XYZ file of C-alpha atoms in Angstrom:
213
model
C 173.384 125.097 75.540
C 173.188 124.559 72.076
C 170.217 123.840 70.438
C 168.294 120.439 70.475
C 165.082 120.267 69.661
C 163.894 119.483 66.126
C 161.151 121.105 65.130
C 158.708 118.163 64.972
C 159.254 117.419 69.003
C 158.387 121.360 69.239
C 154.773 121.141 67.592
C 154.616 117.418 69.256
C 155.347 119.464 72.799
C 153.029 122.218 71.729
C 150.142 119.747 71.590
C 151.200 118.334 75.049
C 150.850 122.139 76.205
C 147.173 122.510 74.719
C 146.283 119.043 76.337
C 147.321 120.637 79.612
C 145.309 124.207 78.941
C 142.500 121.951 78.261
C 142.693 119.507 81.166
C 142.823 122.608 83.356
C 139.880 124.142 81.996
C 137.596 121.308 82.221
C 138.856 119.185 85.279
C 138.624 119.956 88.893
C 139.779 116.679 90.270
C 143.843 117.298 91.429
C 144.620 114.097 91.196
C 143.226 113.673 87.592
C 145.011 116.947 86.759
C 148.329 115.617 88.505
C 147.863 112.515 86.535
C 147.952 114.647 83.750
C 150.910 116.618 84.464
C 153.123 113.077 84.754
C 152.059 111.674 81.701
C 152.680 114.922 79.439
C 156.370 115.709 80.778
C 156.653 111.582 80.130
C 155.615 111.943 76.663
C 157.825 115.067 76.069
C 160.757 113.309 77.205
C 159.806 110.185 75.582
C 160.404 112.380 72.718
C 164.102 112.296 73.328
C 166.910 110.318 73.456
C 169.839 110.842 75.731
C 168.701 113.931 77.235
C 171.246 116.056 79.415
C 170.037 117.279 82.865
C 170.045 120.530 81.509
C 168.588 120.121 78.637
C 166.232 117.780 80.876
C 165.539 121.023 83.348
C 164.567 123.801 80.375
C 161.489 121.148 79.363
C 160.321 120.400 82.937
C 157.841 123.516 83.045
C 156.101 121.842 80.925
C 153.958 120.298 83.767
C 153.574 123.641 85.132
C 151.254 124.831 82.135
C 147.625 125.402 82.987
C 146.573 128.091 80.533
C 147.365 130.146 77.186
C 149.705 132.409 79.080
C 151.670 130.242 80.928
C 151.974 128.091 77.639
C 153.178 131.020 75.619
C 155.796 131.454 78.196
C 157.072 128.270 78.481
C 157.556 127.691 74.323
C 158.922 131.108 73.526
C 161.602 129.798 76.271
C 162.273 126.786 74.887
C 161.881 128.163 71.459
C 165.428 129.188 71.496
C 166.758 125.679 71.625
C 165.078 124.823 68.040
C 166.930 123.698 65.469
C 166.085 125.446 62.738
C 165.645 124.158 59.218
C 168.714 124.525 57.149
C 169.598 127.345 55.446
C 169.079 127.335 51.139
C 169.692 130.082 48.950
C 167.446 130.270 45.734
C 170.938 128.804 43.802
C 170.938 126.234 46.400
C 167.213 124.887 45.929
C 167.615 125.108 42.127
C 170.487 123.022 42.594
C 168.154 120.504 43.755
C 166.028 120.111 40.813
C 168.506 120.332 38.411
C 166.056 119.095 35.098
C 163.408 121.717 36.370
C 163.982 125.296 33.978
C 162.266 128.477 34.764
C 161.930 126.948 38.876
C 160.532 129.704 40.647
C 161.638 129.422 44.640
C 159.861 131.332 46.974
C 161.747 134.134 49.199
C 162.102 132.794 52.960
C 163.255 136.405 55.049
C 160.324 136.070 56.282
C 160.165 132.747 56.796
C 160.737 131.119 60.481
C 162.670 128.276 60.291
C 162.470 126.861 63.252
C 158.544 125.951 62.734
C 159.632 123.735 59.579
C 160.268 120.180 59.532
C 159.903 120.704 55.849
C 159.970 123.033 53.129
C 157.389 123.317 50.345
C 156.023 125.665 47.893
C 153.161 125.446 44.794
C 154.272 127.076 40.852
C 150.537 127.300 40.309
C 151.903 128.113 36.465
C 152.965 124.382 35.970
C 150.895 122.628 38.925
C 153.764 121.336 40.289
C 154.181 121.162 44.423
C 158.165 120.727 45.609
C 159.535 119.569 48.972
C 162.645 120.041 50.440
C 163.170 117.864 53.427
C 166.455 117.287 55.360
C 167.956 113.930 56.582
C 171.406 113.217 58.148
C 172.121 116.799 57.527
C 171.715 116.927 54.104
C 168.933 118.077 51.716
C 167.199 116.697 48.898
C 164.095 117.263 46.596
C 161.168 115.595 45.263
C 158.138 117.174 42.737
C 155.039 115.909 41.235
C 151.154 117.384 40.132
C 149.475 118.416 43.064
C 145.650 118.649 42.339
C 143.739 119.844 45.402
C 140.031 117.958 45.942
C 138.823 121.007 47.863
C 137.763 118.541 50.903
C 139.327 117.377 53.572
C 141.081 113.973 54.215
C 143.877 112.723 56.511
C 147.530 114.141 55.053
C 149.739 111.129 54.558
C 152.785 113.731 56.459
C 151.278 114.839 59.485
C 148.134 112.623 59.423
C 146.519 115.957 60.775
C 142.549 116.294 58.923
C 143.017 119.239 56.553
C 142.097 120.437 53.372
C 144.356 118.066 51.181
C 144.796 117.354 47.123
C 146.522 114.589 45.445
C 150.486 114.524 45.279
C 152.157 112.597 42.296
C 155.503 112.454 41.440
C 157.294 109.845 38.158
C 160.307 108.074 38.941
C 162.335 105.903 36.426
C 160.632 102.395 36.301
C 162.725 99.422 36.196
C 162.455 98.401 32.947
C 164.892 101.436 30.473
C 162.426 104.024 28.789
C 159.426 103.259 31.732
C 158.041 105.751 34.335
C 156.282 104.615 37.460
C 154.138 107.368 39.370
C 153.800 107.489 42.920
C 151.813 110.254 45.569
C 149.196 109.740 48.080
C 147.002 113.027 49.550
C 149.242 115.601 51.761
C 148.176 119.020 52.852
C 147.191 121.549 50.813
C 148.896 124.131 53.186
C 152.532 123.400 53.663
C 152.280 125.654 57.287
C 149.511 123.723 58.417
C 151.342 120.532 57.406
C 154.116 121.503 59.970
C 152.510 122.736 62.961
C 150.239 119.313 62.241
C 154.046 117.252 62.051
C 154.679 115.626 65.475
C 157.046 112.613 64.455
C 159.170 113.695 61.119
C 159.144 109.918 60.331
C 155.929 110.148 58.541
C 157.857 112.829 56.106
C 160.649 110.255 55.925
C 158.096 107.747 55.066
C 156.395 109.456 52.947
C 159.265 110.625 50.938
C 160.866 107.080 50.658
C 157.458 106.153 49.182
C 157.472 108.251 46.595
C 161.425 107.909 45.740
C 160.997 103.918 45.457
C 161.777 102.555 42.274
């Protein structure tokens, strides 16, 4: 079976699984908890369209999670079947921001790529933050200032309350020789971002925002 889940449904199912460790440890009622049970493997599914029965069978333990172990279990299994991000070489990335000299891309061997919905990295020299995101199978970048506000606030990508700072990036204006700048506050912590990113269309959103001219 090849793989099929992106990597926002993971972290989505993830959360369903904590719901579940929580539910257990804190309700006695079986009914309650059975109630529970049915509505995460709903929402999981819900998370998918056209899923094959097999596909259909590897996220059914989901219902059977009741505590940290039997959660790690079940995603390392179905951690297999993410699709990871795409692939970029430095050359590719640079290729990306073509008008940017001196860009400094960060090594990803270490990097899992299956846990990103998103790439993103800081050049604290220049106070720039870049994104790589991926749509239809292809890849594209944005830039722009990031100035942290060393608080937190709700991240306009994964809505998730984190330590955030201000994102702005200049587009072309209308009008020949104009600039129009555009950001809103996103994470701080790219990693955070992702785990927090359950639906990638607030990245998509997002991203459109700040490409609008």
């Amino acid at each position: 079976m090849e793989p099929f889940i992106r990597s926002d449904q993971f972290h989505f199912i993830k959360r369903q699984a904590q719901i579940l460790i929580n539910g257990h440890s804190s309700v006695n009622d079986r009914n309650v908890l059975q109630a529970l049970k049915g509505l995460s493997s709903d929402k999981t599914y819900g998370r998918f369209e056209d899923l094959t029965d097999e596909q259909r069978a590897l996220l059914e333990p989901i219902a059977s999670v009741h505590d940290k172990t039997s959660a790690e279990l079940f995603l390392e299994h179905i951690k297999a079947f993410v699709i990871p991000f795409k692939t970029v070489t430095q050359d590719h990335v640079k290729r990306l921001f073509p008008k940017v000299k001196k860009l400094k891309v960060p090594s990803l061997h270490e990097t899992d790529l299956r846990e990103l919905t998103y790439l993103s990295w800081e050049d604290k020299g220049t106070n720039r933050k870049y994104i790589v995101t991926e749509r239809n199978g292809k890849l594209s970048g944005v830039y722009g200032t990031f100035t942290p506000i060393h608080q937190k606030g709700i991240c306009a990508i994964c809505n998730g309350l984190e330590e955030v700072g201000m994102f702005l990036s200049e587009t072309k204006g209308a009008v020949q020789g104009t600039f129009t700048k555009r950001g809103n506050y996103i994470c701080q912590d790219a990693d955070i971002c992702n785990q927090n990113l359950v639906d990638y269309t607030e990245l998509h959103d997002f991203i459109d925002h700040i490409q609008k001219k």
